[in-house]
């Protein structure tokens, strides 16, 4: 175990060195700067290169940071920008709806909750930031799957588990749901994931008009629905919130 930790520390030190020094560094420079044998440094560089975190310039043989590291960094920044832009609007949505509000993004074939505003009452609630939700049954997951081609591909690759009798697991029926979601601009989850819980979600887009996440209102069926149907004012409110966040991200009008 100690050896593995040491290897991670050396890899991290190597990435910091490449990020803070010259644009490209040779094997000898990297090894001497970190106090490593050339063979050890070369082994770590090969592993980082295989993962896309480091690239080697063919003519010079020197190393630089790779595109995969840049992609991960941009993803981190995008999520934090999304959360920062959504703070005021999600707070307002929770106040006006009287229900919990969740902000979610695609992550590892699921929806990662990156922001959660509690229902504005005195009830006991659990913070769900960092929790994962399924793509196929939740309102957040369905709206992300409808608008994000990557999410759409991923949701088709994983088993669609039936959490309740209402969960849609049939592929053709699920694709029809996504078509309906795109047509109306929002997705619903009425006891498809949790008994007694309903949710409505709308997509958020960035300045490139690419889907970057979704926002949802979630609450007890008896409050969120009226005679089995989602309350129209809640649908309008969550869509307005998603549009407002999208505008703040530079997406313009939708």
PDB file of C-alpha atoms in Angstrom:
ATOM      1  CA  UNK A   1       0.000   0.000   0.000  1.00  0.00           C
ATOM      2  CA  UNK A   2       2.832   2.406   0.889  1.00  0.00           C
ATOM      3  CA  UNK A   3       4.373   1.821  -2.537  1.00  0.00           C
ATOM      4  CA  UNK A   4       1.110   2.683  -4.279  1.00  0.00           C
ATOM      5  CA  UNK A   5       0.740   5.886  -2.281  1.00  0.00           C
ATOM      6  CA  UNK A   6       4.340   6.834  -3.104  1.00  0.00           C
ATOM      7  CA  UNK A   7       3.660   6.253  -6.795  1.00  0.00           C
ATOM      8  CA  UNK A   8       0.623   8.527  -6.649  1.00  0.00           C
ATOM      9  CA  UNK A   9       2.621  11.202  -4.871  1.00  0.00           C
ATOM     10  CA  UNK A  10       5.342  11.011  -7.519  1.00  0.00           C
ATOM     11  CA  UNK A  11       2.792  11.181 -10.342  1.00  0.00           C
ATOM     12  CA  UNK A  12       1.142  14.209  -8.730  1.00  0.00           C
ATOM     13  CA  UNK A  13       4.522  15.897  -8.293  1.00  0.00           C
ATOM     14  CA  UNK A  14       5.305  15.200 -11.946  1.00  0.00           C
ATOM     15  CA  UNK A  15       2.035  16.789 -13.105  1.00  0.00           C
ATOM     16  CA  UNK A  16       2.686  19.857 -10.942  1.00  0.00           C
ATOM     17  CA  UNK A  17       6.184  20.141 -12.397  1.00  0.00           C
ATOM     18  CA  UNK A  18       4.861  20.017 -15.964  1.00  0.00           C
ATOM     19  CA  UNK A  19       2.132  22.512 -15.124  1.00  0.00           C
ATOM     20  CA  UNK A  20       4.449  25.031 -13.465  1.00  0.00           C
ATOM     21  CA  UNK A  21       7.639  24.900 -15.469  1.00  0.00           C
ATOM     22  CA  UNK A  22       8.508  25.254 -19.122  1.00  0.00           C
ATOM     23  CA  UNK A  23       5.994  24.137 -21.723  1.00  0.00           C
ATOM     24  CA  UNK A  24       7.896  20.879 -22.335  1.00  0.00           C
ATOM     25  CA  UNK A  25      10.428  19.027 -20.202  1.00  0.00           C
ATOM     26  CA  UNK A  26      12.774  16.158 -21.057  1.00  0.00           C
ATOM     27  CA  UNK A  27      13.053  12.926 -19.107  1.00  0.00           C
ATOM     28  CA  UNK A  28      16.381  13.943 -17.533  1.00  0.00           C
ATOM     29  CA  UNK A  29      14.963  17.302 -16.412  1.00  0.00           C
ATOM     30  CA  UNK A  30      11.926  15.654 -14.833  1.00  0.00           C
ATOM     31  CA  UNK A  31      13.942  12.938 -13.117  1.00  0.00           C
ATOM     32  CA  UNK A  32      16.547  15.318 -11.678  1.00  0.00           C
ATOM     33  CA  UNK A  33      13.945  17.883 -10.554  1.00  0.00           C
ATOM     34  CA  UNK A  34      12.045  15.226  -8.590  1.00  0.00           C
ATOM     35  CA  UNK A  35      15.080  13.282  -7.405  1.00  0.00           C
ATOM     36  CA  UNK A  36      14.044  10.123  -9.245  1.00  0.00           C
ATOM     37  CA  UNK A  37      15.974   7.548 -11.211  1.00  0.00           C
ATOM     38  CA  UNK A  38      15.378   7.876 -14.931  1.00  0.00           C
ATOM     39  CA  UNK A  39      13.812   4.422 -15.101  1.00  0.00           C
ATOM     40  CA  UNK A  40      11.331   5.288 -12.346  1.00  0.00           C
ATOM     41  CA  UNK A  41      10.439   8.624 -13.922  1.00  0.00           C
ATOM     42  CA  UNK A  42      10.024   7.003 -17.323  1.00  0.00           C
ATOM     43  CA  UNK A  43       7.672   4.351 -15.921  1.00  0.00           C
ATOM     44  CA  UNK A  44       5.435   6.969 -14.322  1.00  0.00           C
ATOM     45  CA  UNK A  45       5.440   9.101 -17.477  1.00  0.00           C
ATOM     46  CA  UNK A  46       4.436   6.090 -19.577  1.00  0.00           C
ATOM     47  CA  UNK A  47       1.479   5.414 -17.273  1.00  0.00           C
ATOM     48  CA  UNK A  48       0.375   9.056 -17.334  1.00  0.00           C
ATOM     49  CA  UNK A  49       0.790   9.097 -21.102  1.00  0.00           C
ATOM     50  CA  UNK A  50      -1.358   5.976 -21.499  1.00  0.00           C
ATOM     51  CA  UNK A  51      -4.132   7.691 -19.513  1.00  0.00           C
ATOM     52  CA  UNK A  52      -3.877  10.871 -21.588  1.00  0.00           C
ATOM     53  CA  UNK A  53      -2.626  13.019 -18.701  1.00  0.00           C
ATOM     54  CA  UNK A  54       0.779  13.532 -20.347  1.00  0.00           C
ATOM     55  CA  UNK A  55       1.783  13.823 -23.999  1.00  0.00           C
ATOM     56  CA  UNK A  56       5.199  13.387 -25.580  1.00  0.00           C
ATOM     57  CA  UNK A  57       6.374  15.658 -28.378  1.00  0.00           C
ATOM     58  CA  UNK A  58       7.666  13.263 -31.043  1.00  0.00           C
ATOM     59  CA  UNK A  59      10.447  15.436 -32.574  1.00  0.00           C
ATOM     60  CA  UNK A  60      12.009  16.499 -29.256  1.00  0.00           C
ATOM     61  CA  UNK A  61      10.969  13.600 -27.000  1.00  0.00           C
ATOM     62  CA  UNK A  62       9.941  16.125 -24.340  1.00  0.00           C
ATOM     63  CA  UNK A  63       6.800  15.814 -22.217  1.00  0.00           C
ATOM     64  CA  UNK A  64       3.880  18.162 -21.594  1.00  0.00           C
ATOM     65  CA  UNK A  65       0.449  18.024 -19.977  1.00  0.00           C
ATOM     66  CA  UNK A  66      -2.101  16.016 -21.963  1.00  0.00           C
ATOM     67  CA  UNK A  67      -5.547  16.806 -23.288  1.00  0.00           C
ATOM     68  CA  UNK A  68      -7.316  14.488 -20.826  1.00  0.00           C
ATOM     69  CA  UNK A  69      -6.062  16.528 -17.884  1.00  0.00           C
ATOM     70  CA  UNK A  70      -7.309  19.671 -19.581  1.00  0.00           C
ATOM     71  CA  UNK A  71     -10.700  18.050 -20.168  1.00  0.00           C
ATOM     72  CA  UNK A  72     -11.008  17.087 -16.518  1.00  0.00           C
ATOM     73  CA  UNK A  73      -9.998  20.563 -15.448  1.00  0.00           C
ATOM     74  CA  UNK A  74     -12.561  22.173 -17.722  1.00  0.00           C
ATOM     75  CA  UNK A  75     -15.221  19.796 -16.428  1.00  0.00           C
ATOM     76  CA  UNK A  76     -14.399  20.820 -12.854  1.00  0.00           C
ATOM     77  CA  UNK A  77     -14.611  24.492 -13.766  1.00  0.00           C
ATOM     78  CA  UNK A  78     -17.861  24.001 -15.685  1.00  0.00           C
ATOM     79  CA  UNK A  79     -19.553  22.320 -12.726  1.00  0.00           C
ATOM     80  CA  UNK A  80     -18.450  25.008 -10.306  1.00  0.00           C
ATOM     81  CA  UNK A  81     -19.483  27.778 -12.673  1.00  0.00           C
ATOM     82  CA  UNK A  82     -22.857  26.090 -13.098  1.00  0.00           C
ATOM     83  CA  UNK A  83     -23.342  25.877  -9.351  1.00  0.00           C
ATOM     84  CA  UNK A  84     -22.223  29.471  -8.798  1.00  0.00           C
ATOM     85  CA  UNK A  85     -24.570  30.791 -11.481  1.00  0.00           C
ATOM     86  CA  UNK A  86     -27.476  28.732 -10.145  1.00  0.00           C
ATOM     87  CA  UNK A  87     -27.253  29.666  -6.454  1.00  0.00           C
ATOM     88  CA  UNK A  88     -29.612  32.645  -6.462  1.00  0.00           C
ATOM     89  CA  UNK A  89     -32.073  31.153  -8.918  1.00  0.00           C
ATOM     90  CA  UNK A  90     -32.364  27.814  -7.097  1.00  0.00           C
ATOM     91  CA  UNK A  91     -32.835  29.580  -3.765  1.00  0.00           C
ATOM     92  CA  UNK A  92     -35.667  31.604  -5.325  1.00  0.00           C
ATOM     93  CA  UNK A  93     -37.182  28.456  -6.817  1.00  0.00           C
ATOM     94  CA  UNK A  94     -37.220  26.666  -3.460  1.00  0.00           C
ATOM     95  CA  UNK A  95     -38.843  29.697  -1.818  1.00  0.00           C
ATOM     96  CA  UNK A  96     -41.519  30.130  -4.476  1.00  0.00           C
ATOM     97  CA  UNK A  97     -42.339  26.425  -4.840  1.00  0.00           C
ATOM     98  CA  UNK A  98     -42.021  25.463  -1.188  1.00  0.00           C
ATOM     99  CA  UNK A  99     -40.145  22.325  -2.249  1.00  0.00           C
ATOM    100  CA  UNK A 100     -36.593  20.972  -2.426  1.00  0.00           C
ATOM    101  CA  UNK A 101     -34.500  21.947  -5.428  1.00  0.00           C
ATOM    102  CA  UNK A 102     -31.676  19.854  -6.896  1.00  0.00           C
ATOM    103  CA  UNK A 103     -29.038  20.729  -9.470  1.00  0.00           C
ATOM    104  CA  UNK A 104     -27.572  17.721 -11.282  1.00  0.00           C
ATOM    105  CA  UNK A 105     -24.931  16.905 -13.906  1.00  0.00           C
ATOM    106  CA  UNK A 106     -24.011  13.792 -15.864  1.00  0.00           C
ATOM    107  CA  UNK A 107     -21.399  11.691 -14.064  1.00  0.00           C
ATOM    108  CA  UNK A 108     -20.409   8.026 -14.482  1.00  0.00           C
ATOM    109  CA  UNK A 109     -23.651   6.876 -16.130  1.00  0.00           C
ATOM    110  CA  UNK A 110     -25.761   8.667 -13.532  1.00  0.00           C
ATOM    111  CA  UNK A 111     -26.732  12.092 -12.240  1.00  0.00           C
ATOM    112  CA  UNK A 112     -24.465  13.699  -9.662  1.00  0.00           C
ATOM    113  CA  UNK A 113     -26.211  16.170  -7.350  1.00  0.00           C
ATOM    114  CA  UNK A 114     -23.961  19.243  -7.177  1.00  0.00           C
ATOM    115  CA  UNK A 115     -26.337  21.573  -5.336  1.00  0.00           C
ATOM    116  CA  UNK A 116     -29.332  21.010  -3.078  1.00  0.00           C
ATOM    117  CA  UNK A 117     -31.627  23.660  -1.597  1.00  0.00           C
ATOM    118  CA  UNK A 118     -33.742  22.411   1.296  1.00  0.00           C
ATOM    119  CA  UNK A 119     -37.494  22.701   1.331  1.00  0.00           C
ATOM    120  CA  UNK A 120     -38.155  25.987   3.161  1.00  0.00           C
ATOM    121  CA  UNK A 121     -39.848  24.612   6.265  1.00  0.00           C
ATOM    122  CA  UNK A 122     -38.762  23.237   9.622  1.00  0.00           C
ATOM    123  CA  UNK A 123     -38.818  19.565   8.602  1.00  0.00           C
ATOM    124  CA  UNK A 124     -35.749  17.409   9.075  1.00  0.00           C
ATOM    125  CA  UNK A 125     -33.871  17.028   5.766  1.00  0.00           C
ATOM    126  CA  UNK A 126     -30.633  15.404   4.598  1.00  0.00           C
ATOM    127  CA  UNK A 127     -28.188  17.237   2.339  1.00  0.00           C
ATOM    128  CA  UNK A 128     -27.894  15.274  -0.905  1.00  0.00           C
ATOM    129  CA  UNK A 129     -24.909  17.026  -2.505  1.00  0.00           C
ATOM    130  CA  UNK A 130     -22.627  14.300  -3.851  1.00  0.00           C
ATOM    131  CA  UNK A 131     -25.437  11.746  -4.131  1.00  0.00           C
ATOM    132  CA  UNK A 132     -25.990   9.859  -7.386  1.00  0.00           C
ATOM    133  CA  UNK A 133     -29.364   9.403  -9.079  1.00  0.00           C
ATOM    134  CA  UNK A 134     -30.224   7.054 -11.971  1.00  0.00           C
ATOM    135  CA  UNK A 135     -30.538   8.424 -15.495  1.00  0.00           C
ATOM    136  CA  UNK A 136     -33.546   6.400 -16.620  1.00  0.00           C
ATOM    137  CA  UNK A 137     -36.079   7.013 -13.850  1.00  0.00           C
ATOM    138  CA  UNK A 138     -35.460  10.440 -12.295  1.00  0.00           C
ATOM    139  CA  UNK A 139     -36.646  13.718 -13.801  1.00  0.00           C
ATOM    140  CA  UNK A 140     -33.069  15.043 -13.744  1.00  0.00           C
ATOM    141  CA  UNK A 141     -31.752  11.917 -15.437  1.00  0.00           C
ATOM    142  CA  UNK A 142     -34.410  11.828 -18.131  1.00  0.00           C
ATOM    143  CA  UNK A 143     -34.034  15.471 -19.103  1.00  0.00           C
ATOM    144  CA  UNK A 144     -30.233  15.155 -19.248  1.00  0.00           C
ATOM    145  CA  UNK A 145     -30.562  11.959 -21.318  1.00  0.00           C
ATOM    146  CA  UNK A 146     -32.962  13.713 -23.687  1.00  0.00           C
ATOM    147  CA  UNK A 147     -30.679  16.655 -24.410  1.00  0.00           C
ATOM    148  CA  UNK A 148     -27.146  15.317 -23.914  1.00  0.00           C
ATOM    149  CA  UNK A 149     -26.019  12.815 -26.606  1.00  0.00           C
ATOM    150  CA  UNK A 150     -23.388  11.347 -24.271  1.00  0.00           C
ATOM    151  CA  UNK A 151     -25.967  10.753 -21.540  1.00  0.00           C
ATOM    152  CA  UNK A 152     -28.346   9.288 -24.114  1.00  0.00           C
ATOM    153  CA  UNK A 153     -25.723   6.755 -25.180  1.00  0.00           C
ATOM    154  CA  UNK A 154     -24.820   5.894 -21.597  1.00  0.00           C
ATOM    155  CA  UNK A 155     -28.373   5.385 -20.389  1.00  0.00           C
ATOM    156  CA  UNK A 156     -28.873   2.800 -23.123  1.00  0.00           C
ATOM    157  CA  UNK A 157     -25.795   0.867 -21.996  1.00  0.00           C
ATOM    158  CA  UNK A 158     -26.853   0.299 -18.385  1.00  0.00           C
ATOM    159  CA  UNK A 159     -29.689  -1.927 -17.117  1.00  0.00           C
ATOM    160  CA  UNK A 160     -32.885   0.075 -16.536  1.00  0.00           C
ATOM    161  CA  UNK A 161     -33.824  -1.169 -13.102  1.00  0.00           C
ATOM    162  CA  UNK A 162     -37.466  -1.144 -12.073  1.00  0.00           C
ATOM    163  CA  UNK A 163     -37.471   0.752  -8.767  1.00  0.00           C
ATOM    164  CA  UNK A 164     -41.280   0.916  -8.564  1.00  0.00           C
ATOM    165  CA  UNK A 165     -44.156  -0.454 -10.668  1.00  0.00           C
ATOM    166  CA  UNK A 166     -44.154   2.902 -12.504  1.00  0.00           C
ATOM    167  CA  UNK A 167     -40.510   2.777 -13.646  1.00  0.00           C
ATOM    168  CA  UNK A 168     -40.175   2.627 -17.427  1.00  0.00           C
ATOM    169  CA  UNK A 169     -37.678  -0.098 -18.361  1.00  0.00           C
ATOM    170  CA  UNK A 170     -38.742  -0.980 -21.920  1.00  0.00           C
ATOM    171  CA  UNK A 171     -36.362   0.600 -24.448  1.00  0.00           C
ATOM    172  CA  UNK A 172     -38.971   1.712 -26.986  1.00  0.00           C
ATOM    173  CA  UNK A 173     -41.162   3.214 -24.281  1.00  0.00           C
ATOM    174  CA  UNK A 174     -38.167   4.937 -22.720  1.00  0.00           C
ATOM    175  CA  UNK A 175     -37.135   6.457 -26.076  1.00  0.00           C
ATOM    176  CA  UNK A 176     -40.701   7.748 -26.475  1.00  0.00           C
ATOM    177  CA  UNK A 177     -40.395   9.413 -23.080  1.00  0.00           C
ATOM    178  CA  UNK A 178     -37.204  11.152 -24.201  1.00  0.00           C
ATOM    179  CA  UNK A 179     -38.927  12.317 -27.401  1.00  0.00           C
ATOM    180  CA  UNK A 180     -41.750  13.756 -25.301  1.00  0.00           C
ATOM    181  CA  UNK A 181     -39.230  15.421 -22.995  1.00  0.00           C
ATOM    182  CA  UNK A 182     -37.515  17.161 -25.915  1.00  0.00           C
ATOM    183  CA  UNK A 183     -40.869  18.228 -27.365  1.00  0.00           C
ATOM    184  CA  UNK A 184     -42.168  19.839 -24.177  1.00  0.00           C
ATOM    185  CA  UNK A 185     -38.866  20.936 -22.614  1.00  0.00           C
ATOM    186  CA  UNK A 186     -39.168  19.175 -19.254  1.00  0.00           C
ATOM    187  CA  UNK A 187     -39.196  15.723 -17.684  1.00  0.00           C
ATOM    188  CA  UNK A 188     -41.265  14.167 -14.923  1.00  0.00           C
ATOM    189  CA  UNK A 189     -40.780  11.477 -12.299  1.00  0.00           C
ATOM    190  CA  UNK A 190     -43.999  10.612 -10.496  1.00  0.00           C
ATOM    191  CA  UNK A 191     -43.178   7.706  -8.173  1.00  0.00           C
ATOM    192  CA  UNK A 192     -40.871   6.140 -10.791  1.00  0.00           C
ATOM    193  CA  UNK A 193     -37.839   6.164  -8.485  1.00  0.00           C
ATOM    194  CA  UNK A 194     -39.261   6.512  -4.977  1.00  0.00           C
ATOM    195  CA  UNK A 195     -42.777   5.733  -3.772  1.00  0.00           C
ATOM    196  CA  UNK A 196     -44.624   8.880  -2.737  1.00  0.00           C
ATOM    197  CA  UNK A 197     -42.111  11.265  -4.360  1.00  0.00           C
ATOM    198  CA  UNK A 198     -42.583  13.337  -7.511  1.00  0.00           C
ATOM    199  CA  UNK A 199     -40.203  15.581  -9.412  1.00  0.00           C
ATOM    200  CA  UNK A 200     -40.060  17.843 -12.458  1.00  0.00           C
ATOM    201  CA  UNK A 201     -36.826  18.950 -14.175  1.00  0.00           C
ATOM    202  CA  UNK A 202     -35.677  21.191 -17.012  1.00  0.00           C
ATOM    203  CA  UNK A 203     -32.342  21.361 -18.883  1.00  0.00           C
ATOM    204  CA  UNK A 204     -29.616  23.982 -18.464  1.00  0.00           C
ATOM    205  CA  UNK A 205     -27.446  25.020 -21.431  1.00  0.00           C
ATOM    206  CA  UNK A 206     -24.146  26.897 -21.614  1.00  0.00           C
ATOM    207  CA  UNK A 207     -22.870  29.616 -23.944  1.00  0.00           C
ATOM    208  CA  UNK A 208     -22.317  27.015 -26.668  1.00  0.00           C
ATOM    209  CA  UNK A 209     -25.951  25.978 -26.232  1.00  0.00           C
ATOM    210  CA  UNK A 210     -24.714  22.610 -25.027  1.00  0.00           C
ATOM    211  CA  UNK A 211     -26.581  20.842 -22.174  1.00  0.00           C
ATOM    212  CA  UNK A 212     -24.517  21.080 -18.982  1.00  0.00           C
ATOM    213  CA  UNK A 213     -26.997  19.896 -16.369  1.00  0.00           C
ATOM    214  CA  UNK A 214     -30.549  20.194 -15.121  1.00  0.00           C
ATOM    215  CA  UNK A 215     -32.554  21.647 -12.253  1.00  0.00           C
ATOM    216  CA  UNK A 216     -35.464  19.923 -10.529  1.00  0.00           C
ATOM    217  CA  UNK A 217     -38.186  20.491  -7.948  1.00  0.00           C
ATOM    218  CA  UNK A 218     -38.777  17.405  -5.783  1.00  0.00           C
ATOM    219  CA  UNK A 219     -41.408  16.755  -3.138  1.00  0.00           C
ATOM    220  CA  UNK A 220     -44.249  14.603  -1.898  1.00  0.00           C
ATOM    221  CA  UNK A 221     -46.708  13.543  -4.586  1.00  0.00           C
ATOM    222  CA  UNK A 222     -49.644  15.137  -2.784  1.00  0.00           C
ATOM    223  CA  UNK A 223     -47.914  18.537  -2.884  1.00  0.00           C
ATOM    224  CA  UNK A 224     -46.203  18.408  -6.287  1.00  0.00           C
ATOM    225  CA  UNK A 225     -49.133  16.821  -8.140  1.00  0.00           C
ATOM    226  CA  UNK A 226     -52.799  17.702  -8.496  1.00  0.00           C
ATOM    227  CA  UNK A 227     -55.095  14.737  -9.279  1.00  0.00           C
ATOM    228  CA  UNK A 228     -52.113  12.676 -10.439  1.00  0.00           C
ATOM    229  CA  UNK A 229     -50.659  15.354 -12.732  1.00  0.00           C
ATOM    230  CA  UNK A 230     -47.731  17.641 -12.001  1.00  0.00           C
ATOM    231  CA  UNK A 231     -48.865  21.103 -11.021  1.00  0.00           C
ATOM    232  CA  UNK A 232     -48.539  23.420 -14.019  1.00  0.00           C
ATOM    233  CA  UNK A 233     -47.167  26.292 -11.936  1.00  0.00           C
ATOM    234  CA  UNK A 234     -44.288  24.115 -10.736  1.00  0.00           C
ATOM    235  CA  UNK A 235     -43.477  23.070 -14.296  1.00  0.00           C
ATOM    236  CA  UNK A 236     -43.413  26.724 -15.348  1.00  0.00           C
ATOM    237  CA  UNK A 237     -41.275  27.678 -12.338  1.00  0.00           C
ATOM    238  CA  UNK A 238     -38.604  25.044 -12.923  1.00  0.00           C
ATOM    239  CA  UNK A 239     -38.424  25.897 -16.631  1.00  0.00           C
ATOM    240  CA  UNK A 240     -38.057  29.597 -15.816  1.00  0.00           C
ATOM    241  CA  UNK A 241     -35.253  28.767 -13.384  1.00  0.00           C
ATOM    242  CA  UNK A 242     -33.429  26.648 -15.986  1.00  0.00           C
ATOM    243  CA  UNK A 243     -33.730  29.423 -18.574  1.00  0.00           C
ATOM    244  CA  UNK A 244     -32.421  32.002 -16.113  1.00  0.00           C
ATOM    245  CA  UNK A 245     -29.358  29.917 -15.237  1.00  0.00           C
ATOM    246  CA  UNK A 246     -28.768  29.216 -18.935  1.00  0.00           C
ATOM    247  CA  UNK A 247     -28.880  32.937 -19.695  1.00  0.00           C
ATOM    248  CA  UNK A 248     -26.356  33.594 -16.905  1.00  0.00           C
ATOM    249  CA  UNK A 249     -24.104  30.973 -18.505  1.00  0.00           C
ATOM    250  CA  UNK A 250     -24.306  32.888 -21.784  1.00  0.00           C
ATOM    251  CA  UNK A 251     -26.808  30.700 -23.619  1.00  0.00           C
ATOM    252  CA  UNK A 252     -29.139  33.554 -24.554  1.00  0.00           C
ATOM    253  CA  UNK A 253     -32.869  32.983 -24.909  1.00  0.00           C
ATOM    254  CA  UNK A 254     -34.441  29.541 -25.329  1.00  0.00           C
TER     255      UNK A 254
END
